[in-house]
Amino acid sequence: MSGSGLIGRTVVEMGAALRSGQVTAADLLDAAIAQRERVDARVHAFLARTDDLAREQARRADERIAREGEAAPPLCGIPVALKDVLCLEGVETTASSLIIRGFRPPYTGTAVQRLLDQGAVVVGKTNCDEFAMGSSNENSAYSPVGNPWDVERVPGGSSGGSAASVAAGVVPYSLGSDTGGSIRQPASLCGVVGFKPTYGRVSRYGLIAFASSLDQIGPFTQTVEDTALVYQAIAGHDPLDSTSAPTPVEDPLTGLRCGVEGMRLGVPREYFVDGLEPGVRAAVETAVEVLRSLGASVEPVSLPSTDAGLSTYYIIAPAECSSNLARFDGVRFGLREASPSLLQMYLRTRDAGFGAEVKRRIMLGTYALSSGYYDAYYRKAQKVRTVIHDEFERVFAQVDALVCPTSPTVAFTQGAREDPIAMYLCDVLTIPVNLAGLPGISVPCGFADGLPVGLQVIGPRFQDARVLRVAHAYEQAAGLARRSPLVAEAAA
Ligand code: GLN
């Protein structure tokens, strides 16, 4: 196995090839860099490239594999890409914003550190929507990202670069963050697996905050088994994040062999919304039938407040972001616009540094939190959030997991959704999961109009392994997803 034969391989396949001595971590890195350079003028998935660091990491990984053999960790020597909201010591981290351009974090975040501890090889930071606000990756201050299935279309957002880097065969896995769907939705649009763990399961230390009560880090991969491996590496308590859960992490791999026979799966009727494209509906319904044929019982369930999720989210997330982004003031990080007075410096820096969507959210959030409006908006939204949470709890007393579409549509053309409200609608099916803090995954389930469709599996809090088990059973029965044209091109 060498060169283009390494493009599009999974973490498990690369790990086996490394441990049997067929390839070295240096070979894997060379192939990843070659594919990145072949595709990225069209895809724009990468911001910082970290080749020197990666070569050193690959060298150390090869030494470790030589020393530890089969005992080397599963991610040792395997290339990875990191969403540019994740801090990696000494490497420029911009959150795709101009306001912190040039910021080199003095420390590495916990999830990233846990990958490094296994011997991961970081090939770069990935493009995303500015401060993770968006659903199409068109809000990046640097460049929009192209979908590897059709580069004129969006990859989804906000972790579009992380999804595209896997779909384009540059890396077998990447990390993203999901506040309202930003891992699952781009995974769906790019035809890869994307997993948002239970809130509190993966430490947020070193993740540039958007909305702290919703943000969660998770992986993109080509298979559910690979997702389980990455999840296992990054999950678990971290004293550096006060919202990190002390609950022990169950082994996500053993359950993968158990199948879904006898499991009760619920299909929430409110997730089959008006704007659901017929091709998406058909692919998801076929996937649900596959799960039924594997021995799961499938029943309709109701989550009546689903349609309130979007408006609730668009109060809570902007409120939290208006507070989190107050720290970017031209004093401590990145950009500073020259000015005669301190107040003018703040104003000019924030005006020049933040993009339109970020400003819109800061204004919305400041308004919702201001005295006189706090009760009418913010407190009300928190109450609705509790209702949404309780509805999920009731449904999970009836069924083991939920299956539904991830995104109402397939990837749309860049520039097609200029109206912010139309863009916000992309996440109607993913946002309730964040509001309730649940684990959710998107797994490829076929195509509509030649573009990938995702099946979403949702579980109760801390039943992350169960979500992976259902997704894996479906994926195995349905057969491996097709690879994007950019992977096929490299192999040709
Ligand atoms: N698209 C949603 C938003 O713009 C979700 C973003 C996210 O999950 N980071 O807020």
Tab-separated table of C-alpha atoms in Angstrom, residues 9 25 49 112 141 161 176 178 183 224 250 262 267 341-342 359 386 400 420 422 455 482 492:
chain	number	residue	atom	x	y	z
A	9	ARG	CA	-8.519	4.588	3.735
A	25	ALA	CA	3.423	7.269	9.528
A	49	ARG	CA	-0.915	23.987	7.324
A	112	VAL	CA	-6.594	17.730	20.939
A	141	ALA	CA	-13.559	35.517	6.807
A	161	GLY	CA	-13.649	22.279	6.344
A	176	GLY	CA	-15.259	19.643	14.623
A	178	ASP	CA	-21.390	21.166	17.221
A	183	ILE	CA	-20.889	18.359	13.029
A	224	VAL	CA	-18.828	4.438	12.686
A	250	GLU	CA	-18.482	3.136	28.620
A	262	GLY	CA	-34.864	-6.333	19.913
A	267	VAL	CA	-39.340	7.858	14.474
A	341	SER	CA	-9.328	56.791	22.623
A	342	LEU	CA	-9.844	53.458	24.320
A	359	LYS	CA	-22.341	41.108	14.594
A	386	THR	CA	-36.678	22.617	29.597
A	400	ASP	CA	-34.099	3.166	23.069
A	420	PRO	CA	-30.317	34.511	7.361
A	422	ALA	CA	-33.478	30.505	5.398
A	455	LEU	CA	-29.545	9.448	8.769
A	482	ARG	CA	-19.464	5.640	-1.940
A	492	ALA	CA	-7.358	6.979	-10.951
